[in-house]
mmCIF file of N, CA and C in Angstrom:
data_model
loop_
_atom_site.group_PDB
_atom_site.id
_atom_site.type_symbol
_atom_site.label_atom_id
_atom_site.label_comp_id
_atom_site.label_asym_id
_atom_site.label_seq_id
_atom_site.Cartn_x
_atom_site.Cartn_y
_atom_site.Cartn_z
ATOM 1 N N UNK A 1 108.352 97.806 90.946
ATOM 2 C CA UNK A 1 108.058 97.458 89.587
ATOM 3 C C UNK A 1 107.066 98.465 89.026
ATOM 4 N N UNK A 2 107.591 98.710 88.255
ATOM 5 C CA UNK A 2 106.456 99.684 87.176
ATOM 6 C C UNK A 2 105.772 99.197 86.013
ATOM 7 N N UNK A 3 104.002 100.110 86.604
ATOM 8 C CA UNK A 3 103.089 99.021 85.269
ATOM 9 C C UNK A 3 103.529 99.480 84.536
ATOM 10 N N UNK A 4 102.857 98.899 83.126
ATOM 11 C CA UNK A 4 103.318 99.145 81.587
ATOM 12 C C UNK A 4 102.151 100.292 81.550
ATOM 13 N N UNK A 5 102.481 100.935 80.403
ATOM 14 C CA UNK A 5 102.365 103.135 80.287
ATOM 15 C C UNK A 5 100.746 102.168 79.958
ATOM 16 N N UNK A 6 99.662 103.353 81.064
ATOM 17 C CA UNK A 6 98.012 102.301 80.557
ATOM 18 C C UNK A 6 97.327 102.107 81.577
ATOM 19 N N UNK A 7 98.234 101.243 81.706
ATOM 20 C CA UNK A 7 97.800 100.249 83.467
ATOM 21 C C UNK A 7 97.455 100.896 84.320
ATOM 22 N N UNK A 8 96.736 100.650 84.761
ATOM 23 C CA UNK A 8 95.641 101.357 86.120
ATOM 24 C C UNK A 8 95.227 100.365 87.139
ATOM 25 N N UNK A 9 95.489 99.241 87.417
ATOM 26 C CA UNK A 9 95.100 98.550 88.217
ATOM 27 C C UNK A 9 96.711 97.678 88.850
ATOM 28 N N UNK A 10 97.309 98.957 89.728
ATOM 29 C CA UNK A 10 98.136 98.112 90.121
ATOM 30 C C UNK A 10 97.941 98.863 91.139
ATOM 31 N N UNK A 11 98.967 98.278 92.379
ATOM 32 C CA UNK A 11 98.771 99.089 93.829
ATOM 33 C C UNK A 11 98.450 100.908 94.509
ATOM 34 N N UNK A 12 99.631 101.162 93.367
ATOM 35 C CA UNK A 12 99.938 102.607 93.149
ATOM 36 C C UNK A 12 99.761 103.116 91.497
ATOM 37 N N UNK A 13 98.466 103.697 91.523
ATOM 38 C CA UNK A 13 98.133 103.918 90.431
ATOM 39 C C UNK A 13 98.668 105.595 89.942
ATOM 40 N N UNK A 14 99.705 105.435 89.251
ATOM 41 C CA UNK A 14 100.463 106.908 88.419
ATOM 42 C C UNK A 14 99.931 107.364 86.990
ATOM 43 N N UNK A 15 98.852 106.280 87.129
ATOM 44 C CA UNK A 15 98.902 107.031 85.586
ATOM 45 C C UNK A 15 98.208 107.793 85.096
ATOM 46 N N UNK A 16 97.221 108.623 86.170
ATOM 47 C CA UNK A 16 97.049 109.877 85.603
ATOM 48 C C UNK A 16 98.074 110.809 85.678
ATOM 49 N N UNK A 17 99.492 111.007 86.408
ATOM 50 C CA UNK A 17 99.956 111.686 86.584
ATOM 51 C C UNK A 17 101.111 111.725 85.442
ATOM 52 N N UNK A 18 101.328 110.706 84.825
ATOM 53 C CA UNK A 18 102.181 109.984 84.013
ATOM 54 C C UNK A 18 101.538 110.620 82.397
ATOM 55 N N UNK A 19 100.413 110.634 82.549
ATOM 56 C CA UNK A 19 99.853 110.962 81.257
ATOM 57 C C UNK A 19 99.378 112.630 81.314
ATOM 58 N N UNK A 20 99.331 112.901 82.750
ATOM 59 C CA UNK A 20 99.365 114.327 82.499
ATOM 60 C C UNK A 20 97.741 114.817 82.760
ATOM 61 N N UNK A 21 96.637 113.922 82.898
ATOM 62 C CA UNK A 21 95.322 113.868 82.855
ATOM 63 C C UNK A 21 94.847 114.900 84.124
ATOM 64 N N UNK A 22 95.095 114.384 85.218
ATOM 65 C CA UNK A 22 95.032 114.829 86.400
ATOM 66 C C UNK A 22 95.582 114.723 87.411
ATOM 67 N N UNK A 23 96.412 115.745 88.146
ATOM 68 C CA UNK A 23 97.371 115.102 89.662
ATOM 69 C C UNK A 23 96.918 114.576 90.825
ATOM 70 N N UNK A 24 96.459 113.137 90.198
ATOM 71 C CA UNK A 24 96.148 112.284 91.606
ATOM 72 C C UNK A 24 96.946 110.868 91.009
ATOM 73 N N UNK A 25 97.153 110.406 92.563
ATOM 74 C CA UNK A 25 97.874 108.916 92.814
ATOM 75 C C UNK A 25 96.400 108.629 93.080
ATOM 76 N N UNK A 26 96.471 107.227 92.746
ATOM 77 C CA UNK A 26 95.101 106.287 93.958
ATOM 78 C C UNK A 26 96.042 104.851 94.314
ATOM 79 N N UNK A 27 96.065 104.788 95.624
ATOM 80 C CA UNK A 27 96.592 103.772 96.525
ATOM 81 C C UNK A 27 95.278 102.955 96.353
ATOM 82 N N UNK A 28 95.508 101.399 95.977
ATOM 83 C CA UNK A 28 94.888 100.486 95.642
ATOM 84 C C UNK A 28 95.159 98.855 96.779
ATOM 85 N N UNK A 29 95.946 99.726 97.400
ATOM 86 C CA UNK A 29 96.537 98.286 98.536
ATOM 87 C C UNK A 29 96.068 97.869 99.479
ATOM 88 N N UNK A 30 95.797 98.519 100.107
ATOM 89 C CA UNK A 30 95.010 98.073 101.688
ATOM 90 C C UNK A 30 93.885 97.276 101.630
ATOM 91 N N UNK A 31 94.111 95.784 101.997
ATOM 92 C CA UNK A 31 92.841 95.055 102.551
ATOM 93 C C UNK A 31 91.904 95.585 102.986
ATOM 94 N N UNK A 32 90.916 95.090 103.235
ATOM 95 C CA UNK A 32 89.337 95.501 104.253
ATOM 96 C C UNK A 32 89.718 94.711 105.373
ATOM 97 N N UNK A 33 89.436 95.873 106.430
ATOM 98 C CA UNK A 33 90.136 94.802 107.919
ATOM 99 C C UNK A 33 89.402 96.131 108.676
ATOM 100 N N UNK A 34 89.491 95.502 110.044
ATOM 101 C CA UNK A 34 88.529 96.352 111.334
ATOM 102 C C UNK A 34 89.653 96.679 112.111
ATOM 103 N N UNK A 35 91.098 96.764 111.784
ATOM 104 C CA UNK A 35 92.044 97.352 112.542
ATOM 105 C C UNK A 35 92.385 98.277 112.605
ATOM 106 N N UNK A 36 92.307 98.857 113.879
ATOM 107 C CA UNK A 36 92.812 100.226 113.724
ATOM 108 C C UNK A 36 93.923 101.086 113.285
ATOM 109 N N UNK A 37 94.720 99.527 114.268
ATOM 110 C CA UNK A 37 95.885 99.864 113.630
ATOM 111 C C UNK A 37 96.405 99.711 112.344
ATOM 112 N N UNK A 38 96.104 98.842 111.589
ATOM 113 C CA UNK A 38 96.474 98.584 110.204
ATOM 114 C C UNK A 38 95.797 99.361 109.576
ATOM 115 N N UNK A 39 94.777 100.709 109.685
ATOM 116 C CA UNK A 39 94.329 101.825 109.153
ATOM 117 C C UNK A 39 95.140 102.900 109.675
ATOM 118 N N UNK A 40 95.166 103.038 110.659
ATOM 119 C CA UNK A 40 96.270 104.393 111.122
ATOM 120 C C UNK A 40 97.572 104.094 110.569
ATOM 121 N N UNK A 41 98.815 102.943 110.510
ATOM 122 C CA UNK A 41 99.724 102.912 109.741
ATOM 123 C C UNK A 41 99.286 102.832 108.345
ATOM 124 N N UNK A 42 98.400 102.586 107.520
ATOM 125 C CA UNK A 42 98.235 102.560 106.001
ATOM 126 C C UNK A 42 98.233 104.506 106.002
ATOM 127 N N UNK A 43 97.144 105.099 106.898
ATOM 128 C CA UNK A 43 97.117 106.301 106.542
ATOM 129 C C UNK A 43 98.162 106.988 106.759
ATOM 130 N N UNK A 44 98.942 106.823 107.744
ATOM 131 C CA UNK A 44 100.420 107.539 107.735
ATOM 132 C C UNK A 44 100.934 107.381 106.392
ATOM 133 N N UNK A 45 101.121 105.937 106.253
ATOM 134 C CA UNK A 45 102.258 105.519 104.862
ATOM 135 C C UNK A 45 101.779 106.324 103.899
ATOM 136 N N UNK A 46 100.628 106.676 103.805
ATOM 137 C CA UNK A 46 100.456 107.483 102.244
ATOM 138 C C UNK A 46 100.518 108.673 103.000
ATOM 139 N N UNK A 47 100.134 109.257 103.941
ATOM 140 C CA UNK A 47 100.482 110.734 104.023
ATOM 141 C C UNK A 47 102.484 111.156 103.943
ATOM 142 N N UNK A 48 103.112 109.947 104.573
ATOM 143 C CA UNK A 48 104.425 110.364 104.465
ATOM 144 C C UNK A 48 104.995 110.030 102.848
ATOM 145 N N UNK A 49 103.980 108.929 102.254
ATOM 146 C CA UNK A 49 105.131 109.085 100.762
ATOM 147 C C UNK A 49 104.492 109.998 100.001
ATOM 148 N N UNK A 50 103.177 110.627 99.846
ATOM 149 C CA UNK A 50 102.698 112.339 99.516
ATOM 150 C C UNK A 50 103.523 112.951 99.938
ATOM 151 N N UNK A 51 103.707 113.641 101.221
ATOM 152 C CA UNK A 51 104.033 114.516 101.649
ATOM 153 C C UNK A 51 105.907 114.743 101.798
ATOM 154 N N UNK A 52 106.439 113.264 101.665
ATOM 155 C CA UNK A 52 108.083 113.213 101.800
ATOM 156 C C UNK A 52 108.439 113.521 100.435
ATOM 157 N N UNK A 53 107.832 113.213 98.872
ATOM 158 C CA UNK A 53 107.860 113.086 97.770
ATOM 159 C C UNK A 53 107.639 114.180 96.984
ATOM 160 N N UNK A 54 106.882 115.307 97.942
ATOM 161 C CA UNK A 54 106.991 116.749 97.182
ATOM 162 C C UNK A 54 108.356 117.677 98.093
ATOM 163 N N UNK A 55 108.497 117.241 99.041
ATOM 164 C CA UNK A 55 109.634 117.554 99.959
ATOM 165 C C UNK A 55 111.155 117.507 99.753
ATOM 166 N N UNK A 56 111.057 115.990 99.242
ATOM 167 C CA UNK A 56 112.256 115.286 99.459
ATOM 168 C C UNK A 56 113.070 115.314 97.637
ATOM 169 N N UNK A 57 114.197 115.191 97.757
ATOM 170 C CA UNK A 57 114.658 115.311 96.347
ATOM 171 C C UNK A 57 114.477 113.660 95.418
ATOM 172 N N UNK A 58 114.107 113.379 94.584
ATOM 173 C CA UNK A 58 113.834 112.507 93.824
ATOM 174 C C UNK A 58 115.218 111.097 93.887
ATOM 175 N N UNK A 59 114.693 110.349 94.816
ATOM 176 C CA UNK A 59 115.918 109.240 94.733
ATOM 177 C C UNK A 59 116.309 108.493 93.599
ATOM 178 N N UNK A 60 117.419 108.151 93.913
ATOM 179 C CA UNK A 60 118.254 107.355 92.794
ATOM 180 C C UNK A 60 117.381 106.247 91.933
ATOM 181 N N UNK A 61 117.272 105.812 90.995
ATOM 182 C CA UNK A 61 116.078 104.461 90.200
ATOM 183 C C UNK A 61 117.103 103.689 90.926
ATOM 184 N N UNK A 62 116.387 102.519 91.236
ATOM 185 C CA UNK A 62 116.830 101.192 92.165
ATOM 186 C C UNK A 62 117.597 100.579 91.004
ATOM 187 N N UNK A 63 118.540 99.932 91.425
ATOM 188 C CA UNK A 63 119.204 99.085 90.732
ATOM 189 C C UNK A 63 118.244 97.428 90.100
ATOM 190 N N UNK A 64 118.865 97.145 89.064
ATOM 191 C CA UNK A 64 118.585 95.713 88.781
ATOM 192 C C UNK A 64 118.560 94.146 89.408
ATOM 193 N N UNK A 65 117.604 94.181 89.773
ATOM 194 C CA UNK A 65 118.394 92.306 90.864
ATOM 195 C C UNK A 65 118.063 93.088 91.986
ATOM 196 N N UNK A 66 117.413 94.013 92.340
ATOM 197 C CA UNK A 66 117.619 94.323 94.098
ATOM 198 C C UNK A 66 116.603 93.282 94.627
ATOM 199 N N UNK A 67 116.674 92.665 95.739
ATOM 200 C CA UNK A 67 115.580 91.678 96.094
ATOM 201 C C UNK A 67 114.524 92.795 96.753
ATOM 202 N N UNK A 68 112.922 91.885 96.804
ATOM 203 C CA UNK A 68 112.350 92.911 97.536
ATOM 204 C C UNK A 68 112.697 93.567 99.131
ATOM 205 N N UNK A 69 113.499 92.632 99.734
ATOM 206 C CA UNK A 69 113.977 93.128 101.191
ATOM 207 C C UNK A 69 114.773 94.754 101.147
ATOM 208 N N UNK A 70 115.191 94.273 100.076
ATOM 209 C CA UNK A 70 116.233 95.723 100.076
ATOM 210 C C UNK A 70 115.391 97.103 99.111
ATOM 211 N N UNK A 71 114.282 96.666 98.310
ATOM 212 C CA UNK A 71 113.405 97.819 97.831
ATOM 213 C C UNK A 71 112.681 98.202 99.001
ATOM 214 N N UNK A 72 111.962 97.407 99.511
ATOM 215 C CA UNK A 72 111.433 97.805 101.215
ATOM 216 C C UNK A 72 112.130 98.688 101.542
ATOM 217 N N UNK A 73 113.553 98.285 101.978
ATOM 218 C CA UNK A 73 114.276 99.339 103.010
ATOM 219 C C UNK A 73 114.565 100.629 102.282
ATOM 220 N N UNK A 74 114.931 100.275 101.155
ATOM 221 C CA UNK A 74 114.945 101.415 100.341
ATOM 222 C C UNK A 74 113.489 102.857 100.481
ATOM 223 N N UNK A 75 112.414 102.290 100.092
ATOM 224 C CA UNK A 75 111.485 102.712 100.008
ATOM 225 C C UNK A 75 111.279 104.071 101.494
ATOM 226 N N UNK A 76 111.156 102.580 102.731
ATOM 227 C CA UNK A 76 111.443 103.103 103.926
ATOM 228 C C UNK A 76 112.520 104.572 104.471
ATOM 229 N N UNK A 77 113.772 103.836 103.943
ATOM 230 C CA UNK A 77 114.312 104.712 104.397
ATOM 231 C C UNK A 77 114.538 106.342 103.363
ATOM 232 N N UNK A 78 114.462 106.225 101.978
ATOM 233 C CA UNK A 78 114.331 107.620 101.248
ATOM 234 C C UNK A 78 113.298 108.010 100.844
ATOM 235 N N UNK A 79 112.264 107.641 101.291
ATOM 236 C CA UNK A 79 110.624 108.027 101.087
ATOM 237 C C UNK A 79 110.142 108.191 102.088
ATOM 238 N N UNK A 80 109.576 107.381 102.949
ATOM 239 C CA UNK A 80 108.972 107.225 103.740
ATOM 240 C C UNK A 80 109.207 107.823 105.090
ATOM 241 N N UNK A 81 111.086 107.444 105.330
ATOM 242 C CA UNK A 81 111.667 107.693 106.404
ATOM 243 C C UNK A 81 110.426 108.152 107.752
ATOM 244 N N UNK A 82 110.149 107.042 108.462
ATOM 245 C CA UNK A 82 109.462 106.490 109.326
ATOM 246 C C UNK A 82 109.986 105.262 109.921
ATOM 247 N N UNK A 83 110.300 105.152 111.005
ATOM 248 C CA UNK A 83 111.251 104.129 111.510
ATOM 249 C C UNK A 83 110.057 102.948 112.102
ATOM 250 N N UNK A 84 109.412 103.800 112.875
ATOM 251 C CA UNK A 84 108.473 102.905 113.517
ATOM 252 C C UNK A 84 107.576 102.281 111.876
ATOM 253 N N UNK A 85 107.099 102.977 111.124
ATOM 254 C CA UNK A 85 106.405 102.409 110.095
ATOM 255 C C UNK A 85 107.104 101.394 109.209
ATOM 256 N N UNK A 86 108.192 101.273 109.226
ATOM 257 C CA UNK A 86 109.328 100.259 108.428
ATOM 258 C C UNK A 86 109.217 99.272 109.574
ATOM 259 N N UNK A 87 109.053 99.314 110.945
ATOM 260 C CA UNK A 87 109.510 98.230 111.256
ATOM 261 C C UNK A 87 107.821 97.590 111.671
ATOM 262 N N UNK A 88 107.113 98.576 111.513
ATOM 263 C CA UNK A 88 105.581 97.914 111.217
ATOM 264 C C UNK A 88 105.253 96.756 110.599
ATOM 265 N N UNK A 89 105.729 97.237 109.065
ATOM 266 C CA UNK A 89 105.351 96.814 107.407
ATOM 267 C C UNK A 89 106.544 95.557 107.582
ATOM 268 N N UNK A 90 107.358 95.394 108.202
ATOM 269 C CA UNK A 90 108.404 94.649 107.948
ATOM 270 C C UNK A 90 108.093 93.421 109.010
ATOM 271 N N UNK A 91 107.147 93.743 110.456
ATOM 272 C CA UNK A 91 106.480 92.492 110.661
ATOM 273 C C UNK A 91 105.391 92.274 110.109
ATOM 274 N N UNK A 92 104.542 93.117 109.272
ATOM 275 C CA UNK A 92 103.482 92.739 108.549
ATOM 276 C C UNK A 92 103.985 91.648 107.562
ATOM 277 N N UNK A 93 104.741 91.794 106.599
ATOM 278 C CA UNK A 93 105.542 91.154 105.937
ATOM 279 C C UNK A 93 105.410 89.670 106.321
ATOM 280 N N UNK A 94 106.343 89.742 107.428
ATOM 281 C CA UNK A 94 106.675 88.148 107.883
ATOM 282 C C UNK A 94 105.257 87.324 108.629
ATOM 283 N N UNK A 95 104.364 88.072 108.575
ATOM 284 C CA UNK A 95 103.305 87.121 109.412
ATOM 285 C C UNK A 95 102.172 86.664 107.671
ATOM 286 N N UNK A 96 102.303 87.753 106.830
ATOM 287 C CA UNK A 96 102.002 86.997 105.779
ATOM 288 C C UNK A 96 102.053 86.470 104.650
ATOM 289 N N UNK A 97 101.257 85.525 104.277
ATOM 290 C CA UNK A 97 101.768 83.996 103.508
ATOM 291 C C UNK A 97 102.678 84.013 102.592
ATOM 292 N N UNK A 98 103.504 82.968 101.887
ATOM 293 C CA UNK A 98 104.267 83.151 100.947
ATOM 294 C C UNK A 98 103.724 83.321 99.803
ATOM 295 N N UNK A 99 104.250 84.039 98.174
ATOM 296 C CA UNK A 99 103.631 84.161 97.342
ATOM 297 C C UNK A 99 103.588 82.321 96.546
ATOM 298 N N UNK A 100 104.621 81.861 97.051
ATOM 299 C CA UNK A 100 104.571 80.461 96.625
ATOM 300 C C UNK A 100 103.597 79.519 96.567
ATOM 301 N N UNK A 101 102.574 79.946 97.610
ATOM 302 C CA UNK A 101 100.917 79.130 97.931
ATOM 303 C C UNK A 101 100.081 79.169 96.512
ATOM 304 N N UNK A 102 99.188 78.655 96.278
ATOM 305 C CA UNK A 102 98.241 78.478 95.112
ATOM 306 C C UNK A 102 97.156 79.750 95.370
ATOM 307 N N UNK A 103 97.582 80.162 94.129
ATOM 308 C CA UNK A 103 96.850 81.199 93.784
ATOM 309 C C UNK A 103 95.386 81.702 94.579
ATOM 310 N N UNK A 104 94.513 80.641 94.228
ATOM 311 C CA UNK A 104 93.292 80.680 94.953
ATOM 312 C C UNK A 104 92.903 80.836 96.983
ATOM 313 N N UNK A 105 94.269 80.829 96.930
ATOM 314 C CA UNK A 105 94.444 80.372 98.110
ATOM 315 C C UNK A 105 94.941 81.866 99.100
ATOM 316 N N UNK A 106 95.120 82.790 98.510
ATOM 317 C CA UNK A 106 96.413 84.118 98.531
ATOM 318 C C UNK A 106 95.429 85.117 97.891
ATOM 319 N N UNK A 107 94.511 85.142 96.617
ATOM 320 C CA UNK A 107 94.330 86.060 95.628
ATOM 321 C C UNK A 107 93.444 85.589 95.055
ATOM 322 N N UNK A 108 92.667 86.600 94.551
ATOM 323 C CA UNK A 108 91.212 86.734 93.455
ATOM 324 C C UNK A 108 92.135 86.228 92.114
ATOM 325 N N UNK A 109 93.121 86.834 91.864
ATOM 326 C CA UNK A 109 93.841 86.605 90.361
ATOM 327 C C UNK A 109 94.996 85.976 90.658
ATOM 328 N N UNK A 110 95.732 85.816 89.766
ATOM 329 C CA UNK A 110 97.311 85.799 89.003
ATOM 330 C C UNK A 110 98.140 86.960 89.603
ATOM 331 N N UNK A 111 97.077 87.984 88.560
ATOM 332 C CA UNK A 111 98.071 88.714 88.665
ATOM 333 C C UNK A 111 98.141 89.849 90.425
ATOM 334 N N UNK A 112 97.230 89.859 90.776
ATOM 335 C CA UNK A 112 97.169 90.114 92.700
ATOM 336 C C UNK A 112 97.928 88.926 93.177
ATOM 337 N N UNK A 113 98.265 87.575 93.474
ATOM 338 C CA UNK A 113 99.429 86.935 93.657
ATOM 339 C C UNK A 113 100.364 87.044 93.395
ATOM 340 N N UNK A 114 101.069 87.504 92.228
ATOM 341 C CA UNK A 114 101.830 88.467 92.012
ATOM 342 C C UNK A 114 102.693 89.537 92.150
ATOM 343 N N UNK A 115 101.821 90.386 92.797
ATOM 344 C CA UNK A 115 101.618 91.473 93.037
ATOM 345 C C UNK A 115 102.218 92.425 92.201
ATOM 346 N N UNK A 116 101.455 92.065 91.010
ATOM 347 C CA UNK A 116 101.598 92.812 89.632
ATOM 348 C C UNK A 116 100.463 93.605 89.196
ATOM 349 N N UNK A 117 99.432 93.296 88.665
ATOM 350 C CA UNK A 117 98.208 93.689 88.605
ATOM 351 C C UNK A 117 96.824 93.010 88.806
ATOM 352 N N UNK A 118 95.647 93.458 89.227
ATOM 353 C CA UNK A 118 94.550 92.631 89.022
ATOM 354 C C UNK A 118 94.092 92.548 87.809
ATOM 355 N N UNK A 119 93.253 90.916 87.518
ATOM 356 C CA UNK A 119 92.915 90.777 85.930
ATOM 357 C C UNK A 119 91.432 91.713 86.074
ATOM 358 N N UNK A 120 90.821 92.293 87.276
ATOM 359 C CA UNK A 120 89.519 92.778 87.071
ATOM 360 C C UNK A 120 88.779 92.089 86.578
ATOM 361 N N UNK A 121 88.674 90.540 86.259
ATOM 362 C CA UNK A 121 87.384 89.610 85.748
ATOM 363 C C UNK A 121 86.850 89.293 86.725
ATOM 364 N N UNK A 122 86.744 89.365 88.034
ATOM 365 C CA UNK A 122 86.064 88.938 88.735
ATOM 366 C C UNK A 122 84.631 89.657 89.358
#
């Protein structure tokens, strides 16, 4: 999903690059956690979608209705292409909670339950 042209507070922030300001992404996703491992796979994942994304030829725009299972794999397999890291993120996935839980319960906001944008009022 793509924020609306502005937005700066979503996972993957494009919009300096979008507006032309300055060529940086800022990755906004990663929890605070003491794992190593869930720091060594976060730092791969952004070094391979940097580094696959100036490499790799610009994939197809995803279709309409794709569920997120199949943007995942998508992602995975023409970006990322990391096998072990897809099948990382894909038990990360299933061990956590549904977005269906109460807000307060999952997320600071709405819109971080979501996983659309943060409202930043907090």
């Amino acid at each position: 999903m793509d924020p609306p042209p502005g937005e700066r507070y979503y996972k993957l922030n494009q919009n300096n690059i979008a507006t032309g300001r300055i060529p940086t992404l800022e990755f906004r996703q990663h929890s605070a956690t003491t794992s190593p491992e869930k720091v060594l796979n976060w730092v791969r994942f952004c070094v391979n979608f940097c580094s696959n994304s100036i490499r790799l030829r610009a994939p197809l725009a995803l279709k309409e209705g794709r569920s997120v299972e199949q943007e995942l794999d998508f992602l995975f397999q023409f970006v990322i292409e990391d096998r072990y890291l897809a099948s990382f993120y894909r038990a990360r996935k299933s061990e956590l909670p549904s977005r269906k839980r109460p807000v307060d319960v999952i997320a600071c906001c709405g819109g971080c339950a979501g996983g659309v944008a943060c409202s930043g009022s907090h």
